[in-house]
Amino acid sequence: MNIASALHDTRLLYMHHLRASLRTKVAVVFGMLQPLLYLLLFGPLLTRLNGVRGFGDHDPWQVFVPGILVQLVLFRSGFVGFALIADLRAGVVDRLRVTPVSRAAMLLGMVLRDTTVLVVQAILLLAAGLALGLRAPLPGLLIGLALAVLLATGIASLSYVLAMVTRREDAFASLLSSVTLPLMLLSGMLLPMSMAPGWLDAVSRCTPLRYVVDAVRAAFLGDYAASPVVVGTAVTVVLVAASVWWGARRFVRETA
Amino acid sequence: MIKASGLARTFTTKRGTVEAVRGVDFHVARGEIVGFLGPNGAGKTTTLRMLTTLLAPTAGTAVVAGHDLRTDPAGVRRRIGYVAQGGGAAPGVPVGEELGLQARLYGVPRPTERIAELCAQLELDGLLDRPAQALSGGQRRRLDLALGLVHRPPLMFLDEPTAGLDPHSRGNLWHHIRRMREEDGATVFLTTHYLEEADALCDRILIIDHGRIVAEGTPDELKRRVSGDVVTLDLAVPDHGDRADAGDVEATARARAALAELPQVREAVVTGTSVRLTVDQGDRALAQLVRSLDAAGVEVAALRMARPTLDDVFLTLTGRSLREAAA
């Protein structure tokens, strides 16, 4: 399988999946209902936390919106595998596997589509944050967006591989919730880990999303060269490279 | 077109290993319509999935459309079409988009024209904007055929092509499958658990049971392996007035005597005035039968012949009826 035909197939499948997403615009908007609700119904509580370590010295929205942005990525990209299970059941995957299509393109076409949808959702989310009172410099917002997009690519790849391996909604769902919930809580998405007791902070530092959330927060504060941004970016890049590489390998093997 | 040797597949489950296909050998010539007949769970779909590169064989191999399954699956894929039992169209995607994607993935030149041609052939005109879930069962199945045929494959694999269709749609689909061969010169390999389908559609049948091919031949050859055709005679009885059954006795006795002389007749059972015979090659024996009875002065009121069905074949080979095995 040469690169040219893999790119050709990726483009074909990307456009095909994107058209499917455009048909269900409502789902794209409803997909961000959960993070929006967090912004609207939980965010205002944080504005009262003046003087709490990690909050008092900043605008609370600068701390909270980055967490919600990463949460959007984790949950939206984490759940994309459900669509693949539906396609497996409908025979779409086998139909494609019988064609000479590049196996990597089958995965990449879906992942790139998901990333595209996520960019739209992330921009809407940031716009909602700005409307609620978030103040952050444009470069900081763009860095946050870039990290979110990168992370989405990695998480979506992992989600598809897990879907491919479990093949059943119930198994996939329980696996997913047992992974995403601890990742979310330990990343300090909702409340910064600077408030955490020592042991929790230590555990949190063993999970990758902690660094991503910290990086986006630092970027929103305008500390572009600060160590959280550098470390967070490095963790994201390594995580994404490893996920996509491993995901593509597993996917190619599962669909060979 | 297909040459399978020792093709086998075992699955490992929690309860141990299951030998779904236990080493099958067969060949399919160019232009043939060959049917894989057997009950559910016999190994038909597993074999088909191996031949279409979807499932790696645990043993054996096959040359499919000139390419080795193990060493050149990509070569196989370019030359085959496949329609899975449940189809392969996404429910929410419009027909035109599905066909367009499929044509472009195969690199079909001038895809729009090819799709228009296929839609005309398969009676899908005017449905291009409709999502697959809004199609009728028959339309849906024709869309599946169109997806498999878009690149004009010389070899088509169809898994249970008419399962779940009403009789009218089934007949319509048979027509389209025959046309694939007649107009495009395609070779067709299909699986079915419908006896009528194998009988009506296939040049040659492979009967599979418990992962093994138990018989192979044309539908007629297979039926001849069953012990003959059944011929039923109703005798015209001369009127004996007061003793009504005396005529019966006399007529049946004479018929018996005449039939005993014929080597083709294996068995004769008399019930009232009808005689049920088991006859070798009934179609050829019928004329001789009538002449002998005529010569013996036995008048025949009605004559019926029933050919054995493929179900009788399956019953003879496996001791089970295909219908009960499938249930």
XYZ file of C-alpha atoms in Angstrom, chain B residues 18-138:
121
model
C -14.849 -24.768 17.547
C -13.952 -26.183 14.169
C -16.206 -24.088 11.966
C -14.685 -25.292 8.695
C -12.754 -28.561 8.729
C -10.698 -28.455 5.565
C -12.684 -27.956 2.365
C -11.401 -28.577 -1.161
C -13.282 -27.417 -4.223
C -12.950 -25.495 -7.418
C -15.215 -23.112 -9.273
C -14.798 -22.594 -13.014
C -15.124 -19.274 -14.826
C -18.731 -18.367 -15.589
C -20.289 -20.874 -13.180
C -22.947 -20.120 -10.603
C -22.036 -22.334 -7.692
C -24.063 -22.621 -4.508
C -22.940 -23.547 -1.044
C -25.950 -25.266 0.503
C -26.237 -26.203 4.135
C -28.062 -25.448 7.369
C -27.208 -22.449 9.529
C -23.938 -23.008 11.358
C -22.625 -25.449 8.766
C -19.638 -23.225 7.947
C -20.935 -21.473 4.829
C -20.357 -17.905 5.956
C -17.008 -18.728 7.550
C -15.801 -20.208 4.260
C -17.061 -17.187 2.359
C -15.338 -14.801 4.760
C -12.081 -16.658 4.242
C -12.429 -16.531 0.454
C -13.141 -12.789 0.555
C -10.040 -12.033 2.711
C -12.127 -11.039 5.739
C -10.963 -13.940 7.860
C -7.562 -15.603 7.844
C -7.725 -19.405 7.427
C -6.138 -21.426 10.221
C -5.057 -24.014 7.643
C -5.059 -24.464 3.908
C -5.269 -21.807 1.274
C -7.113 -20.831 -1.882
C -6.411 -19.149 -5.169
C -9.228 -16.670 -5.787
C -9.551 -14.880 -9.135
C -5.956 -15.771 -9.912
C -4.425 -14.515 -6.666
C -3.361 -16.402 -3.582
C -5.459 -15.589 -0.545
C -2.520 -15.693 1.843
C 0.233 -14.007 -0.149
C -1.753 -11.474 -2.178
C -5.026 -10.507 -0.478
C -4.922 -7.063 -2.147
C -4.876 -8.750 -5.561
C -7.905 -10.819 -4.572
C -9.772 -7.746 -3.297
C -9.430 -5.860 -6.561
C -11.079 -8.688 -8.503
C -13.954 -9.773 -6.293
C -17.276 -8.347 -5.225
C -18.891 -9.341 -1.947
C -22.393 -8.985 -0.595
C -22.628 -9.942 3.067
C -25.675 -11.632 4.546
C -26.780 -8.448 6.290
C -25.655 -6.148 3.485
C -23.138 -3.374 3.926
C -24.903 -0.060 3.454
C -24.975 2.389 6.357
C -28.625 3.026 7.310
C -28.464 6.815 7.294
C -26.346 7.391 4.186
C -28.058 8.240 0.877
C -27.791 5.575 -1.824
C -25.906 7.873 -4.201
C -23.217 8.664 -1.640
C -22.667 5.020 -0.766
C -22.301 4.071 -4.422
C -20.071 7.072 -5.087
C -17.723 6.197 -2.236
C -17.577 2.551 -3.275
C -16.826 3.437 -6.914
C -14.063 5.866 -5.943
C -12.476 3.442 -3.486
C -12.161 0.944 -6.339
C -10.920 3.700 -8.651
C -13.740 3.107 -11.140
C -13.318 5.420 -14.149
C -16.229 7.858 -14.684
C -18.030 6.828 -11.478
C -21.160 8.898 -12.124
C -21.853 7.116 -15.394
C -21.160 3.708 -13.893
C -23.579 4.416 -11.047
C -26.296 5.557 -13.462
C -25.804 2.358 -15.467
C -25.993 0.166 -12.347
C -29.086 1.943 -11.065
C -30.820 1.375 -14.389
C -29.871 -2.323 -14.369
C -30.864 -2.910 -10.764
C -34.030 -0.800 -10.708
C -32.609 1.768 -8.311
C -33.438 4.780 -10.457
C -34.727 7.754 -8.539
C -33.521 6.407 -5.190
C -30.090 8.068 -5.122
C -31.057 10.681 -2.535
C -32.813 8.231 -0.279
C -31.041 6.851 2.808
C -30.671 3.068 2.826
C -32.959 2.741 5.852
C -35.851 4.183 3.795
C -35.604 1.455 1.131
C -37.792 -1.647 0.909
C -36.205 -5.034 1.574
C -35.852 -5.793 -2.114
